[in-house]
XYZ file of C-alpha atoms in Angstrom:
241
model
C 0.000 0.000 0.000
C 1.234 3.443 -0.866
C 1.956 5.982 1.830
C -0.730 8.580 2.466
C -0.540 11.280 -0.198
C 0.246 14.759 1.107
C -0.776 17.998 -0.569
C 2.711 19.505 -0.435
C 5.806 18.469 -2.336
C 8.981 17.833 -0.326
C 11.076 19.798 -2.843
C 10.311 22.567 -5.303
C 8.182 21.220 -8.203
C 10.081 21.048 -11.480
C 7.213 22.680 -13.427
C 5.475 24.534 -10.632
C 3.431 27.730 -10.626
C 4.844 31.158 -9.909
C 2.366 31.537 -7.031
C 0.869 29.307 -4.339
C -2.411 28.454 -6.067
C -3.349 24.765 -5.914
C -4.471 22.736 -8.919
C -7.963 21.269 -8.767
C -7.995 17.465 -8.685
C -11.202 15.831 -9.938
C -12.100 12.159 -10.410
C -15.116 10.872 -12.370
C -16.334 7.522 -11.071
C -18.473 6.577 -14.086
C -17.182 6.362 -17.684
C -17.342 9.688 -19.518
C -18.365 9.975 -23.173
C -15.557 11.415 -25.273
C -17.532 14.300 -26.859
C -18.684 15.407 -23.398
C -15.120 15.303 -22.066
C -13.766 17.376 -24.957
C -16.521 19.989 -24.627
C -15.957 20.231 -20.867
C -12.189 20.514 -21.315
C -12.458 23.235 -23.926
C -14.873 25.232 -21.774
C -12.636 24.916 -18.713
C -9.496 25.811 -20.677
C -11.202 28.950 -21.998
C -12.297 29.885 -18.482
C -8.752 29.407 -17.185
C -7.328 31.620 -19.944
C -9.861 34.314 -19.100
C -9.165 34.119 -15.365
C -12.629 32.754 -14.534
C -11.494 29.332 -13.281
C -8.497 27.631 -11.771
C -6.281 24.905 -13.167
C -7.637 21.364 -13.138
C -6.530 17.753 -13.534
C -9.472 15.497 -14.419
C -9.104 11.729 -13.989
C -11.585 9.511 -15.812
C -12.212 6.449 -17.937
C -13.856 6.364 -21.349
C -16.006 3.687 -22.997
C -14.005 1.805 -25.670
C -13.092 4.178 -28.510
C -10.326 5.329 -30.817
C -9.154 8.908 -31.208
C -7.179 10.404 -34.072
C -4.684 13.133 -33.238
C -3.659 15.841 -35.678
C -0.875 13.639 -37.132
C -3.006 10.492 -37.566
C -2.654 8.550 -40.819
C -5.888 6.989 -42.150
C -4.018 3.760 -42.914
C -3.262 3.340 -39.189
C -6.951 2.796 -38.451
C -7.011 -0.948 -39.079
C -10.542 -1.759 -37.884
C -12.711 1.353 -38.353
C -15.945 -0.447 -37.449
C -14.689 -1.907 -34.180
C -15.249 1.085 -31.904
C -16.374 4.699 -32.353
C -13.639 6.883 -33.850
C -13.260 10.542 -32.887
C -11.100 13.216 -34.460
C -9.110 14.972 -31.762
C -7.288 18.275 -31.738
C -4.477 16.900 -29.582
C -1.023 16.155 -30.874
C -0.118 12.635 -31.912
C -1.713 9.900 -33.956
C -4.263 7.147 -33.218
C -4.778 5.904 -29.699
C -7.259 3.748 -27.822
C -9.182 4.677 -24.687
C -11.317 2.325 -22.653
C -12.128 0.795 -19.277
C -9.102 -0.048 -17.151
C -7.111 2.850 -18.572
C -6.662 5.980 -16.477
C -7.021 9.069 -18.610
C -5.817 12.298 -17.007
C -6.866 15.498 -18.734
C -4.521 18.290 -17.712
C -5.727 21.890 -17.870
C -2.788 24.022 -16.749
C -1.975 27.679 -17.367
C 1.585 27.805 -18.651
C 1.672 31.587 -18.305
C 1.984 30.903 -14.563
C 4.569 28.146 -15.077
C 6.808 28.199 -18.143
C 5.908 29.037 -21.742
C 7.875 26.086 -23.084
C 5.999 23.284 -24.835
C 8.943 20.875 -24.820
C 9.503 21.420 -21.112
C 5.795 20.855 -20.491
C 5.776 17.534 -22.350
C 8.930 16.505 -20.474
C 7.156 17.371 -17.221
C 4.204 15.168 -18.190
C 6.620 12.319 -18.907
C 8.327 12.883 -15.541
C 4.918 12.802 -13.851
C 4.075 9.385 -15.314
C 7.551 8.006 -14.650
C 7.340 9.154 -11.033
C 3.970 7.438 -10.598
C 5.275 4.185 -12.086
C 8.324 4.304 -9.825
C 5.999 4.012 -6.836
C 5.231 0.493 -8.066
C 8.908 -0.239 -8.803
C 8.272 0.030 -12.543
C 11.036 1.737 -14.507
C 9.295 3.969 -17.020
C 11.536 5.345 -19.754
C 11.330 7.834 -22.605
C 12.773 7.611 -26.098
C 13.842 10.628 -28.196
C 12.152 9.265 -31.314
C 8.903 8.089 -29.668
C 6.394 10.009 -27.577
C 5.066 8.423 -24.408
C 6.437 6.289 -21.604
C 7.921 2.854 -22.227
C 9.004 -0.176 -20.217
C 11.643 -2.684 -21.169
C 10.505 -6.317 -21.050
C 13.047 -9.056 -20.451
C 12.000 -12.681 -20.874
C 14.425 -15.572 -20.431
C 15.573 -16.923 -23.777
C 14.202 -13.985 -25.759
C 15.564 -10.647 -26.881
C 14.508 -7.645 -24.768
C 11.557 -5.670 -26.072
C 9.966 -2.335 -25.277
C 6.258 -1.847 -24.705
C 4.316 1.366 -24.288
C 2.525 1.823 -20.976
C 1.416 5.459 -21.241
C 0.514 7.791 -24.093
C 0.832 11.573 -24.106
C -1.080 13.939 -26.356
C -1.731 17.593 -25.559
C -3.030 20.794 -27.083
C -2.375 24.371 -25.980
C -4.628 27.330 -26.599
C -3.653 30.760 -25.241
C -0.982 28.872 -23.271
C -3.569 26.761 -21.449
C -3.196 23.012 -21.930
C -5.858 20.375 -22.385
C -6.004 16.689 -23.273
C -3.121 14.964 -21.438
C -2.014 11.415 -20.651
C -3.405 7.886 -20.587
C -1.877 5.241 -18.324
C -2.682 1.571 -18.857
C -3.729 -0.024 -15.568
C -5.819 -2.990 -16.735
C -7.350 -2.264 -20.151
C -8.155 -4.985 -22.660
C -4.869 -4.858 -24.577
C -6.400 -6.676 -27.561
C -8.430 -3.520 -28.239
C -5.243 -1.758 -29.341
C -5.048 -4.134 -32.326
C -7.661 -2.107 -34.206
C -5.126 0.681 -34.737
C -1.414 1.244 -35.108
C -0.982 2.857 -31.675
C 0.693 6.248 -32.091
C 1.965 5.094 -35.485
C 4.480 2.684 -33.933
C 4.590 -0.843 -35.381
C 7.906 -2.089 -33.959
C 6.794 -2.182 -30.307
C 3.855 -3.410 -28.281
C 1.551 -2.107 -25.591
C 1.469 -3.170 -21.955
C -0.220 -2.341 -18.662
C 0.545 -2.595 -14.967
C -1.522 -5.767 -14.686
C 0.167 -7.206 -17.787
C 3.475 -6.612 -15.984
C 2.232 -8.775 -13.117
C 1.135 -5.923 -10.833
C -2.525 -6.193 -9.736
C -2.856 -2.456 -9.125
C -6.301 -0.980 -8.542
C -7.431 2.242 -10.173
C -7.532 3.908 -6.752
C -3.901 2.948 -6.098
C -2.897 4.254 -9.523
C -4.704 7.520 -8.793
C -2.857 7.836 -5.498
C 0.478 7.331 -7.250
C -0.405 9.884 -9.933
C -1.386 12.405 -7.302
C 1.798 11.905 -5.309
C 3.983 12.254 -8.408
C 2.023 15.308 -9.594
C 2.983 17.125 -6.399
C 6.662 16.576 -7.171
C 6.388 17.801 -10.753
C 3.635 20.427 -10.847
C 2.865 21.335 -7.238
C 0.065 20.988 -4.654
C -3.525 20.027 -5.464
C -6.938 20.382 -3.893
C -9.955 18.140 -4.382
C -12.381 19.516 -6.965
C -15.471 18.483 -8.912
C -15.302 17.222 -12.503
C -16.064 19.942 -15.076
C -19.330 20.170 -16.938
């Protein structure tokens, strides 16, 4: 069991705010339809940019679906009739969302942090890697591939790398939305309907696939603890919309 999560980081966050304002932390218990989530994110991001609302991290699950980022290639959608397909304004290519996968939509105001997109993406990667480390999983990044990866070593076989978390974001007026998806216990066969993120040479994995029977609540606790180290303190909030 993880230690109790505190609302203060022990050291200065690496991508923290320039003031002491806490980030709202919201969790939806029931699956959220993708169009509703996008509309709620866009409305909240606009409100943040206009100073009418505070920053928010929204944790949720979606029903099974595929999304196409701005760089998606039509040929990477292998089974278009399998699940609903949604065009998305986020960066990246095709990805799958569904039950057992923790999606974290991140609505942060970079004008109060750092106006540096690369540094922001690196901070998101550090957030996921820090959460995985709490389960003794070594998450890694690769310069030629977006997301977080784990190296798999099986006796008698060559090492391989599998993706455990995807990252895809959009910024508007320096406010972010969309975010990350971390595989806890999704049906990995559902990824076979697409070429995930355009990568054919590597597979997809999850915490349960790695032999770790982690619950969603434990994953949320790890994400919250790691978020404090990277972005700063949080406060419980209600889901948007």
